[in-house]
């Protein structure tokens, strides 16, 4: 057993400890996944875990509201929206008398560890409870409700928080539990509305939640290609009404049949006056005469099943919360579990709360630039990966996102000194989000003063001359479409390098942007190698990873992987539901990914799988037999369903059919089996909000890099770039997006199996096993460490240097 494992089992044992978990304030999708993770991780380390039903009200009322949880009591909870243990606003807990009752109820059950899932108000209340704890116990002793021995035994209360809020309004975390799922609901509605709006040539004004935070409005506007967005942190300048109407009119004059305006419910102007959806509608009708409708989404944004990202985020946070509770001492301050990039982080709870309150104070004082700066400081500059899903998310760099929305929708732009020709192409298999990336690249490129060229069918179309100029209006409506509208092929350039060089010369291509998977990675290296022979290839080149397999070296996440994970998760939910009311059944599901086990592993964590077989973690017949025995024991506890995922190339001999037949034979009399090969449905469908925004943002940064390199390499009337750093891959690495010369990634790559030699998500696999009740080692060396909010974000100059 590794030293890290010894540390886990010896120093982090939960034996004799009692943990209570509650959800408070508004509900958010993913809360149940967090509750499940806390319960199962707590039981796994030997602690007693209690549900507190109805939030703080249940803690004050006591009785049956505080119940011990079992492993089975959180089964089938992962895919449910809302919070099954209930949430309620509690006036009693705001009084000392109410907190005294709550303390008495906890001490009676020996509970001194609280895991609170809620917003800043709920977490602030928890911290006050912790600070008053010793005084409350003294008062209970004085009243004769507990004895002095109990007061000494339970002398310290430990608090760990997780933020559950669809608004993403809490400083200190890239994404709060529920935000991604809310974006899914919004985008589903917007996609549906756009079809009817186009049919009738209508303008739609959509009001989304966000009284104090414009994240949902801003990111959904970016994801659907909205014409205008209004958020509380960045009120429009005076005269915005005329500018907005001019923009809407210009859009229609270019042939568009619809307009989309997104308004956060807390949107205001520079003078603090509310800008409501009805005001915006009346403005459009009166000034333009457009047929205009208002849709207020309301609580539909909080409903539905949690997305893959929210399940993984909540599961990781729940496990990390238990670890944090086990490591606390009497002098440890209350902390909140956060995610930065793809890393778990622990932050002092009150630092986060105070920073969140500072944002509101700045907005109340009409210091909007300061509010935007504070939003940026408390969340990572970069996109952050799912959590496991890559962990999914766009970080809330408010000013960058707002400027990106404006840049991609404005009708006019400033011309640069040089008018360069830039070609964009898709390479490899299609991936959801590719079209969003192309749209972003084209529009940012045009706004930078370049002439943009689209190459159809990848390198095959390149050498055949399938190249044409692509203009601003040509990419309208591309953001929400799946697949690759440019067309994409797996053809590599090496055999046709002379013809590609000829086309580069013919169209005077000064830079290349490749969007694709492992073939794009191989392609850019082949072009780089041919520079010595063909001078036409001595131009800036950048690759943006886009593949459902997430197997590109140099990036923790690829465009398309999140959409594929959601397809897997949704399908697994439906498959498991199909067994509802039937006899015990185990499902064997085959996922895509080539030799990369990302989809099987992370999809397994999101779907609550019992096992996931992958190439990176070799298995044999003994492992298969052990899994069958584990499932047999599971069925005896009353659980009716089992789920096993297998990566398509996990083992040459232990095929999906073999595993299905083995399970069917060995499980005879206990459970029966079904199998399902998901196939290309994982590549299809509309892109998820994350893939739309990830594609948009990463392509925009790639184009900005291209502009910088073009200006640096322009000498004597021509572009000449032949250094290693002029051919890069833009990837997500831990907490930052980084441009890496592709030649430096060779040593990190297993070219035979087309995967990186090291993959960060392998550290998530033990979590899936633990939550499925396997006894396994767990490396805590990469677990969250206490940091400070003000120190988490690099200086702007450092962040820009990284990209």
PDB file of N, CA and C in Angstrom, residues 489-581:
ATOM      1  N   UNK A 489     -12.603  15.443 -42.252  1.00  0.00           N
ATOM      2  CA  UNK A 489     -12.094  14.125 -42.651  1.00  0.00           C
ATOM      3  C   UNK A 489     -10.869  13.781 -41.807  1.00  0.00           C
ATOM      4  N   UNK A 490     -10.547  12.478 -41.762  1.00  0.00           N
ATOM      5  CA  UNK A 490      -9.396  12.033 -40.990  1.00  0.00           C
ATOM      6  C   UNK A 490      -8.086  12.086 -41.787  1.00  0.00           C
ATOM      7  N   UNK A 491      -8.141  12.499 -43.050  1.00  0.00           N
ATOM      8  CA  UNK A 491      -6.967  12.530 -43.914  1.00  0.00           C
ATOM      9  C   UNK A 491      -5.849  13.373 -43.302  1.00  0.00           C
ATOM     10  N   UNK A 492      -4.612  12.855 -43.338  1.00  0.00           N
ATOM     11  CA  UNK A 492      -3.449  13.586 -42.848  1.00  0.00           C
ATOM     12  C   UNK A 492      -2.750  14.279 -44.019  1.00  0.00           C
ATOM     13  N   UNK A 493      -2.003  15.338 -43.767  1.00  0.00           N
ATOM     14  CA  UNK A 493      -1.455  16.142 -44.867  1.00  0.00           C
ATOM     15  C   UNK A 493      -0.170  15.618 -45.506  1.00  0.00           C
ATOM     16  N   UNK A 494       0.564  14.719 -44.855  1.00  0.00           N
ATOM     17  CA  UNK A 494       1.913  14.364 -45.304  1.00  0.00           C
ATOM     18  C   UNK A 494       1.962  13.936 -46.768  1.00  0.00           C
ATOM     19  N   UNK A 495       1.006  13.097 -47.213  1.00  0.00           N
ATOM     20  CA  UNK A 495       1.044  12.578 -48.582  1.00  0.00           C
ATOM     21  C   UNK A 495       0.681  13.628 -49.617  1.00  0.00           C
ATOM     22  N   UNK A 496       0.103  14.710 -49.184  1.00  0.00           N
ATOM     23  CA  UNK A 496      -0.364  15.734 -50.124  1.00  0.00           C
ATOM     24  C   UNK A 496       0.255  17.093 -49.795  1.00  0.00           C
ATOM     25  N   UNK A 497       1.410  17.080 -49.157  1.00  0.00           N
ATOM     26  CA  UNK A 497       1.983  18.319 -48.651  1.00  0.00           C
ATOM     27  C   UNK A 497       2.301  19.295 -49.772  1.00  0.00           C
ATOM     28  N   UNK A 498       2.712  18.773 -50.940  1.00  0.00           N
ATOM     29  CA  UNK A 498       3.043  19.667 -52.049  1.00  0.00           C
ATOM     30  C   UNK A 498       1.808  20.410 -52.549  1.00  0.00           C
ATOM     31  N   UNK A 499       0.672  19.707 -52.616  1.00  0.00           N
ATOM     32  CA  UNK A 499      -0.560  20.336 -53.078  1.00  0.00           C
ATOM     33  C   UNK A 499      -1.102  21.326 -52.041  1.00  0.00           C
ATOM     34  N   UNK A 500      -0.923  20.988 -50.771  1.00  0.00           N
ATOM     35  CA  UNK A 500      -1.358  21.907 -49.718  1.00  0.00           C
ATOM     36  C   UNK A 500      -0.529  23.187 -49.775  1.00  0.00           C
ATOM     37  N   UNK A 501       0.784  23.040 -49.966  1.00  0.00           N
ATOM     38  CA  UNK A 501       1.654  24.218 -50.089  1.00  0.00           C
ATOM     39  C   UNK A 501       1.243  25.058 -51.301  1.00  0.00           C
ATOM     40  N   UNK A 502       0.864  24.378 -52.369  1.00  0.00           N
ATOM     41  CA  UNK A 502       0.424  25.089 -53.569  1.00  0.00           C
ATOM     42  C   UNK A 502      -0.840  25.909 -53.280  1.00  0.00           C
ATOM     43  N   UNK A 503      -1.779  25.320 -52.544  1.00  0.00           N
ATOM     44  CA  UNK A 503      -3.002  26.043 -52.203  1.00  0.00           C
ATOM     45  C   UNK A 503      -2.713  27.203 -51.231  1.00  0.00           C
ATOM     46  N   UNK A 504      -1.762  26.982 -50.330  1.00  0.00           N
ATOM     47  CA  UNK A 504      -1.367  28.067 -49.420  1.00  0.00           C
ATOM     48  C   UNK A 504      -0.838  29.255 -50.231  1.00  0.00           C
ATOM     49  N   UNK A 505      -0.056  28.946 -51.261  1.00  0.00           N
ATOM     50  CA  UNK A 505       0.507  29.999 -52.099  1.00  0.00           C
ATOM     51  C   UNK A 505      -0.581  30.659 -52.952  1.00  0.00           C
ATOM     52  N   UNK A 506      -1.467  29.833 -53.490  1.00  0.00           N
ATOM     53  CA  UNK A 506      -2.530  30.347 -54.368  1.00  0.00           C
ATOM     54  C   UNK A 506      -3.433  31.334 -53.636  1.00  0.00           C
ATOM     55  N   UNK A 507      -3.815  30.996 -52.415  1.00  0.00           N
ATOM     56  CA  UNK A 507      -4.733  31.851 -51.657  1.00  0.00           C
ATOM     57  C   UNK A 507      -3.999  32.793 -50.700  1.00  0.00           C
ATOM     58  N   UNK A 508      -2.668  32.750 -50.762  1.00  0.00           N
ATOM     59  CA  UNK A 508      -1.843  33.605 -49.896  1.00  0.00           C
ATOM     60  C   UNK A 508      -2.254  33.466 -48.425  1.00  0.00           C
ATOM     61  N   UNK A 509      -2.337  32.228 -47.973  1.00  0.00           N
ATOM     62  CA  UNK A 509      -2.726  31.951 -46.581  1.00  0.00           C
ATOM     63  C   UNK A 509      -1.568  32.301 -45.648  1.00  0.00           C
ATOM     64  N   UNK A 510      -1.843  33.187 -44.685  1.00  0.00           N
ATOM     65  CA  UNK A 510      -0.793  33.665 -43.771  1.00  0.00           C
ATOM     66  C   UNK A 510      -0.815  32.994 -42.410  1.00  0.00           C
ATOM     67  N   UNK A 511      -1.879  32.250 -42.107  1.00  0.00           N
ATOM     68  CA  UNK A 511      -1.961  31.567 -40.807  1.00  0.00           C
ATOM     69  C   UNK A 511      -3.012  30.473 -40.897  1.00  0.00           C
ATOM     70  N   UNK A 512      -2.862  29.458 -40.049  1.00  0.00           N
ATOM     71  CA  UNK A 512      -3.784  28.327 -40.041  1.00  0.00           C
ATOM     72  C   UNK A 512      -4.332  28.101 -38.637  1.00  0.00           C
ATOM     73  N   UNK A 513      -5.648  27.851 -38.565  1.00  0.00           N
ATOM     74  CA  UNK A 513      -6.291  27.413 -37.324  1.00  0.00           C
ATOM     75  C   UNK A 513      -6.941  26.070 -37.582  1.00  0.00           C
ATOM     76  N   UNK A 514      -6.471  25.041 -36.874  1.00  0.00           N
ATOM     77  CA  UNK A 514      -7.010  23.692 -37.010  1.00  0.00           C
ATOM     78  C   UNK A 514      -7.818  23.338 -35.773  1.00  0.00           C
ATOM     79  N   UNK A 515      -9.037  22.884 -35.985  1.00  0.00           N
ATOM     80  CA  UNK A 515      -9.929  22.495 -34.887  1.00  0.00           C
ATOM     81  C   UNK A 515     -10.224  21.016 -35.052  1.00  0.00           C
ATOM     82  N   UNK A 516      -9.733  20.187 -34.136  1.00  0.00           N
ATOM     83  CA  UNK A 516      -9.944  18.753 -34.296  1.00  0.00           C
ATOM     84  C   UNK A 516      -9.281  17.937 -33.207  1.00  0.00           C
ATOM     85  N   UNK A 517      -9.246  16.624 -33.428  1.00  0.00           N
ATOM     86  CA  UNK A 517      -8.733  15.691 -32.439  1.00  0.00           C
ATOM     87  C   UNK A 517      -7.303  15.257 -32.716  1.00  0.00           C
ATOM     88  N   UNK A 518      -7.037  13.964 -32.497  1.00  0.00           N
ATOM     89  CA  UNK A 518      -5.668  13.472 -32.603  1.00  0.00           C
ATOM     90  C   UNK A 518      -5.122  13.642 -34.019  1.00  0.00           C
ATOM     91  N   UNK A 519      -5.992  13.532 -35.046  1.00  0.00           N
ATOM     92  CA  UNK A 519      -5.537  13.735 -36.422  1.00  0.00           C
ATOM     93  C   UNK A 519      -5.054  15.168 -36.632  1.00  0.00           C
ATOM     94  N   UNK A 520      -5.709  16.122 -35.997  1.00  0.00           N
ATOM     95  CA  UNK A 520      -5.267  17.516 -36.099  1.00  0.00           C
ATOM     96  C   UNK A 520      -3.905  17.681 -35.443  1.00  0.00           C
ATOM     97  N   UNK A 521      -3.695  16.981 -34.324  1.00  0.00           N
ATOM     98  CA  UNK A 521      -2.404  17.023 -33.633  1.00  0.00           C
ATOM     99  C   UNK A 521      -1.305  16.449 -34.524  1.00  0.00           C
ATOM    100  N   UNK A 522      -1.581  15.299 -35.159  1.00  0.00           N
ATOM    101  CA  UNK A 522      -0.612  14.715 -36.085  1.00  0.00           C
ATOM    102  C   UNK A 522      -0.412  15.615 -37.303  1.00  0.00           C
ATOM    103  N   UNK A 523      -1.509  16.218 -37.761  1.00  0.00           N
ATOM    104  CA  UNK A 523      -1.448  17.067 -38.943  1.00  0.00           C
ATOM    105  C   UNK A 523      -0.572  18.285 -38.744  1.00  0.00           C
ATOM    106  N   UNK A 524      -0.715  18.967 -37.612  1.00  0.00           N
ATOM    107  CA  UNK A 524       0.089  20.163 -37.387  1.00  0.00           C
ATOM    108  C   UNK A 524       1.564  19.800 -37.246  1.00  0.00           C
ATOM    109  N   UNK A 525       1.861  18.626 -36.702  1.00  0.00           N
ATOM    110  CA  UNK A 525       3.257  18.196 -36.608  1.00  0.00           C
ATOM    111  C   UNK A 525       3.825  17.887 -37.982  1.00  0.00           C
ATOM    112  N   UNK A 526       3.018  17.306 -38.874  1.00  0.00           N
ATOM    113  CA  UNK A 526       3.479  17.019 -40.228  1.00  0.00           C
ATOM    114  C   UNK A 526       3.712  18.309 -41.011  1.00  0.00           C
ATOM    115  N   UNK A 527       2.863  19.279 -40.838  1.00  0.00           N
ATOM    116  CA  UNK A 527       3.072  20.568 -41.494  1.00  0.00           C
ATOM    117  C   UNK A 527       4.332  21.236 -40.969  1.00  0.00           C
ATOM    118  N   UNK A 528       4.530  21.143 -39.669  1.00  0.00           N
ATOM    119  CA  UNK A 528       5.721  21.732 -39.058  1.00  0.00           C
ATOM    120  C   UNK A 528       6.996  21.082 -39.606  1.00  0.00           C
ATOM    121  N   UNK A 529       6.966  19.747 -39.747  1.00  0.00           N
ATOM    122  CA  UNK A 529       8.136  19.025 -40.246  1.00  0.00           C
ATOM    123  C   UNK A 529       8.462  19.380 -41.687  1.00  0.00           C
ATOM    124  N   UNK A 530       7.451  19.808 -42.446  1.00  0.00           N
ATOM    125  CA  UNK A 530       7.660  20.115 -43.871  1.00  0.00           C
ATOM    126  C   UNK A 530       8.076  21.558 -44.115  1.00  0.00           C
ATOM    127  N   UNK A 531       8.238  22.346 -43.074  1.00  0.00           N
ATOM    128  CA  UNK A 531       8.599  23.750 -43.246  1.00  0.00           C
ATOM    129  C   UNK A 531       9.951  23.919 -43.957  1.00  0.00           C
ATOM    130  N   UNK A 532      10.868  22.986 -43.698  1.00  0.00           N
ATOM    131  CA  UNK A 532      12.185  23.094 -44.312  1.00  0.00           C
ATOM    132  C   UNK A 532      12.134  22.951 -45.817  1.00  0.00           C
ATOM    133  N   UNK A 533      11.104  22.289 -46.333  1.00  0.00           N
ATOM    134  CA  UNK A 533      10.972  22.067 -47.785  1.00  0.00           C
ATOM    135  C   UNK A 533      10.047  23.085 -48.430  1.00  0.00           C
ATOM    136  N   UNK A 534       8.998  23.456 -47.702  1.00  0.00           N
ATOM    137  CA  UNK A 534       7.987  24.353 -48.273  1.00  0.00           C
ATOM    138  C   UNK A 534       7.904  25.629 -47.440  1.00  0.00           C
ATOM    139  N   UNK A 535       8.365  26.711 -48.021  1.00  0.00           N
ATOM    140  CA  UNK A 535       8.374  27.996 -47.326  1.00  0.00           C
ATOM    141  C   UNK A 535       6.958  28.493 -47.041  1.00  0.00           C
ATOM    142  N   UNK A 536       6.007  28.036 -47.860  1.00  0.00           N
ATOM    143  CA  UNK A 536       4.619  28.459 -47.672  1.00  0.00           C
ATOM    144  C   UNK A 536       4.068  28.042 -46.311  1.00  0.00           C
ATOM    145  N   UNK A 537       4.674  27.016 -45.709  1.00  0.00           N
ATOM    146  CA  UNK A 537       4.198  26.519 -44.415  1.00  0.00           C
ATOM    147  C   UNK A 537       4.820  27.265 -43.243  1.00  0.00           C
ATOM    148  N   UNK A 538       5.696  28.224 -43.534  1.00  0.00           N
ATOM    149  CA  UNK A 538       6.319  29.001 -42.462  1.00  0.00           C
ATOM    150  C   UNK A 538       5.386  30.149 -42.063  1.00  0.00           C
ATOM    151  N   UNK A 539       4.264  29.770 -41.503  1.00  0.00           N
ATOM    152  CA  UNK A 539       3.256  30.722 -41.043  1.00  0.00           C
ATOM    153  C   UNK A 539       2.796  30.290 -39.655  1.00  0.00           C
ATOM    154  N   UNK A 540       2.226  31.184 -38.868  1.00  0.00           N
ATOM    155  CA  UNK A 540       1.697  30.780 -37.558  1.00  0.00           C
ATOM    156  C   UNK A 540       0.602  29.724 -37.708  1.00  0.00           C
ATOM    157  N   UNK A 541       0.685  28.689 -36.899  1.00  0.00           N
ATOM    158  CA  UNK A 541      -0.319  27.622 -36.888  1.00  0.00           C
ATOM    159  C   UNK A 541      -0.717  27.349 -35.441  1.00  0.00           C
ATOM    160  N   UNK A 542      -1.993  27.144 -35.224  1.00  0.00           N
ATOM    161  CA  UNK A 542      -2.460  26.791 -33.886  1.00  0.00           C
ATOM    162  C   UNK A 542      -3.556  25.747 -34.006  1.00  0.00           C
ATOM    163  N   UNK A 543      -3.547  24.822 -33.052  1.00  0.00           N
ATOM    164  CA  UNK A 543      -4.562  23.771 -33.019  1.00  0.00           C
ATOM    165  C   UNK A 543      -5.405  23.915 -31.764  1.00  0.00           C
ATOM    166  N   UNK A 544      -6.710  23.771 -31.944  1.00  0.00           N
ATOM    167  CA  UNK A 544      -7.659  23.766 -30.825  1.00  0.00           C
ATOM    168  C   UNK A 544      -8.239  22.358 -30.714  1.00  0.00           C
ATOM    169  N   UNK A 545      -8.102  21.675 -29.563  1.00  0.00           N
ATOM    170  CA  UNK A 545      -8.566  20.285 -29.435  1.00  0.00           C
ATOM    171  C   UNK A 545     -10.085  20.169 -29.457  1.00  0.00           C
ATOM    172  N   UNK A 546     -10.586  19.296 -30.338  1.00  0.00           N
ATOM    173  CA  UNK A 546     -12.035  19.057 -30.437  1.00  0.00           C
ATOM    174  C   UNK A 546     -12.254  17.596 -30.778  1.00  0.00           C
ATOM    175  N   UNK A 547     -12.622  16.802 -29.786  1.00  0.00           N
ATOM    176  CA  UNK A 547     -12.900  15.382 -29.981  1.00  0.00           C
ATOM    177  C   UNK A 547     -13.637  14.840 -28.775  1.00  0.00           C
ATOM    178  N   UNK A 548     -14.622  13.972 -29.006  1.00  0.00           N
ATOM    179  CA  UNK A 548     -15.373  13.399 -27.881  1.00  0.00           C
ATOM    180  C   UNK A 548     -14.487  12.507 -27.033  1.00  0.00           C
ATOM    181  N   UNK A 549     -13.406  11.974 -27.616  1.00  0.00           N
ATOM    182  CA  UNK A 549     -12.546  11.036 -26.887  1.00  0.00           C
ATOM    183  C   UNK A 549     -11.701  11.717 -25.821  1.00  0.00           C
ATOM    184  N   UNK A 550     -11.488  13.020 -25.944  1.00  0.00           N
ATOM    185  CA  UNK A 550     -10.649  13.771 -25.006  1.00  0.00           C
ATOM    186  C   UNK A 550      -9.264  13.134 -24.864  1.00  0.00           C
ATOM    187  N   UNK A 551      -8.654  12.806 -25.992  1.00  0.00           N
ATOM    188  CA  UNK A 551      -7.386  12.089 -25.988  1.00  0.00           C
ATOM    189  C   UNK A 551      -6.239  12.896 -26.583  1.00  0.00           C
ATOM    190  N   UNK A 552      -6.387  14.216 -26.651  1.00  0.00           N
ATOM    191  CA  UNK A 552      -5.336  15.050 -27.240  1.00  0.00           C
ATOM    192  C   UNK A 552      -4.327  15.432 -26.165  1.00  0.00           C
ATOM    193  N   UNK A 553      -3.037  15.174 -26.390  1.00  0.00           N
ATOM    194  CA  UNK A 553      -2.031  15.593 -25.398  1.00  0.00           C
ATOM    195  C   UNK A 553      -1.951  17.104 -25.313  1.00  0.00           C
ATOM    196  N   UNK A 554      -1.613  17.612 -24.134  1.00  0.00           N
ATOM    197  CA  UNK A 554      -1.475  19.054 -23.971  1.00  0.00           C
ATOM    198  C   UNK A 554      -2.740  19.754 -23.528  1.00  0.00           C
ATOM    199  N   UNK A 555      -3.822  19.008 -23.351  1.00  0.00           N
ATOM    200  CA  UNK A 555      -5.072  19.630 -22.906  1.00  0.00           C
ATOM    201  C   UNK A 555      -5.853  18.672 -22.025  1.00  0.00           C
ATOM    202  N   UNK A 556      -6.329  19.173 -20.906  1.00  0.00           N
ATOM    203  CA  UNK A 556      -7.147  18.357 -20.008  1.00  0.00           C
ATOM    204  C   UNK A 556      -8.543  18.141 -20.553  1.00  0.00           C
ATOM    205  N   UNK A 557      -8.950  18.980 -21.499  1.00  0.00           N
ATOM    206  CA  UNK A 557     -10.317  18.906 -22.013  1.00  0.00           C
ATOM    207  C   UNK A 557     -10.362  19.269 -23.479  1.00  0.00           C
ATOM    208  N   UNK A 558     -11.234  18.599 -24.209  1.00  0.00           N
ATOM    209  CA  UNK A 558     -11.437  18.882 -25.626  1.00  0.00           C
ATOM    210  C   UNK A 558     -12.882  19.288 -25.872  1.00  0.00           C
ATOM    211  N   UNK A 559     -13.079  20.142 -26.877  1.00  0.00           N
ATOM    212  CA  UNK A 559     -14.427  20.498 -27.307  1.00  0.00           C
ATOM    213  C   UNK A 559     -15.162  19.221 -27.726  1.00  0.00           C
ATOM    214  N   UNK A 560     -16.370  19.048 -27.279  1.00  0.00           N
ATOM    215  CA  UNK A 560     -17.166  17.882 -27.649  1.00  0.00           C
ATOM    216  C   UNK A 560     -17.275  16.823 -26.569  1.00  0.00           C
ATOM    217  N   UNK A 561     -16.302  16.783 -25.663  1.00  0.00           N
ATOM    218  CA  UNK A 561     -16.308  15.742 -24.633  1.00  0.00           C
ATOM    219  C   UNK A 561     -17.470  15.917 -23.666  1.00  0.00           C
ATOM    220  N   UNK A 562     -17.798  17.155 -23.327  1.00  0.00           N
ATOM    221  CA  UNK A 562     -18.900  17.385 -22.383  1.00  0.00           C
ATOM    222  C   UNK A 562     -20.233  16.962 -22.976  1.00  0.00           C
ATOM    223  N   UNK A 563     -20.455  17.270 -24.248  1.00  0.00           N
ATOM    224  CA  UNK A 563     -21.692  16.849 -24.903  1.00  0.00           C
ATOM    225  C   UNK A 563     -21.806  15.329 -24.922  1.00  0.00           C
ATOM    226  N   UNK A 564     -20.691  14.656 -25.218  1.00  0.00           N
ATOM    227  CA  UNK A 564     -20.691  13.197 -25.226  1.00  0.00           C
ATOM    228  C   UNK A 564     -20.981  12.637 -23.837  1.00  0.00           C
ATOM    229  N   UNK A 565     -20.421  13.260 -22.809  1.00  0.00           N
ATOM    230  CA  UNK A 565     -20.683  12.816 -21.433  1.00  0.00           C
ATOM    231  C   UNK A 565     -22.154  12.961 -21.080  1.00  0.00           C
ATOM    232  N   UNK A 566     -22.765  14.056 -21.494  1.00  0.00           N
ATOM    233  CA  UNK A 566     -24.188  14.234 -21.230  1.00  0.00           C
ATOM    234  C   UNK A 566     -25.036  13.217 -21.984  1.00  0.00           C
ATOM    235  N   UNK A 567     -24.618  12.874 -23.206  1.00  0.00           N
ATOM    236  CA  UNK A 567     -25.340  11.844 -23.965  1.00  0.00           C
ATOM    237  C   UNK A 567     -25.246  10.496 -23.251  1.00  0.00           C
ATOM    238  N   UNK A 568     -24.066  10.170 -22.745  1.00  0.00           N
ATOM    239  CA  UNK A 568     -23.871   8.909 -22.017  1.00  0.00           C
ATOM    240  C   UNK A 568     -24.710   8.899 -20.736  1.00  0.00           C
ATOM    241  N   UNK A 569     -24.640   9.996 -19.998  1.00  0.00           N
ATOM    242  CA  UNK A 569     -25.360  10.086 -18.725  1.00  0.00           C
ATOM    243  C   UNK A 569     -26.869   9.993 -18.935  1.00  0.00           C
ATOM    244  N   UNK A 570     -27.385  10.742 -19.914  1.00  0.00           N
ATOM    245  CA  UNK A 570     -28.827  10.700 -20.198  1.00  0.00           C
ATOM    246  C   UNK A 570     -29.261   9.294 -20.601  1.00  0.00           C
ATOM    247  N   UNK A 571     -28.450   8.641 -21.432  1.00  0.00           N
ATOM    248  CA  UNK A 571     -28.801   7.288 -21.885  1.00  0.00           C
ATOM    249  C   UNK A 571     -28.779   6.302 -20.728  1.00  0.00           C
ATOM    250  N   UNK A 572     -27.763   6.413 -19.887  1.00  0.00           N
ATOM    251  CA  UNK A 572     -27.682   5.516 -18.719  1.00  0.00           C
ATOM    252  C   UNK A 572     -28.878   5.720 -17.798  1.00  0.00           C
ATOM    253  N   UNK A 573     -29.305   6.967 -17.615  1.00  0.00           N
ATOM    254  CA  UNK A 573     -30.492   7.240 -16.794  1.00  0.00           C
ATOM    255  C   UNK A 573     -31.716   6.530 -17.365  1.00  0.00           C
ATOM    256  N   UNK A 574     -31.879   6.621 -18.667  1.00  0.00           N
ATOM    257  CA  UNK A 574     -33.051   6.004 -19.301  1.00  0.00           C
ATOM    258  C   UNK A 574     -32.969   4.484 -19.252  1.00  0.00           C
ATOM    259  N   UNK A 575     -31.775   3.973 -19.459  1.00  0.00           N
ATOM    260  CA  UNK A 575     -31.604   2.514 -19.415  1.00  0.00           C
ATOM    261  C   UNK A 575     -31.912   1.980 -18.022  1.00  0.00           C
ATOM    262  N   UNK A 576     -31.398   2.673 -17.003  1.00  0.00           N
ATOM    263  CA  UNK A 576     -31.679   2.222 -15.633  1.00  0.00           C
ATOM    264  C   UNK A 576     -33.165   2.345 -15.311  1.00  0.00           C
ATOM    265  N   UNK A 577     -33.784   3.405 -15.819  1.00  0.00           N
ATOM    266  CA  UNK A 577     -35.216   3.587 -15.577  1.00  0.00           C
ATOM    267  C   UNK A 577     -36.036   2.480 -16.232  1.00  0.00           C
ATOM    268  N   UNK A 578     -35.527   1.950 -17.344  1.00  0.00           N
ATOM    269  CA  UNK A 578     -36.263   0.885 -18.035  1.00  0.00           C
ATOM    270  C   UNK A 578     -36.388  -0.369 -17.189  1.00  0.00           C
ATOM    271  N   UNK A 579     -35.512  -0.499 -16.195  1.00  0.00           N
ATOM    272  CA  UNK A 579     -35.563  -1.669 -15.316  1.00  0.00           C
ATOM    273  C   UNK A 579     -36.454  -1.444 -14.103  1.00  0.00           C
ATOM    274  N   UNK A 580     -37.019  -0.235 -14.012  1.00  0.00           N
ATOM    275  CA  UNK A 580     -37.861   0.074 -12.864  1.00  0.00           C
ATOM    276  C   UNK A 580     -39.058  -0.871 -12.811  1.00  0.00           C
ATOM    277  N   UNK A 581     -39.229  -1.512 -11.686  1.00  0.00           N
ATOM    278  CA  UNK A 581     -40.362  -2.412 -11.500  1.00  0.00           C
ATOM    279  C   UNK A 581     -40.115  -3.814 -12.022  1.00  0.00           C
TER     280      UNK A 581
END
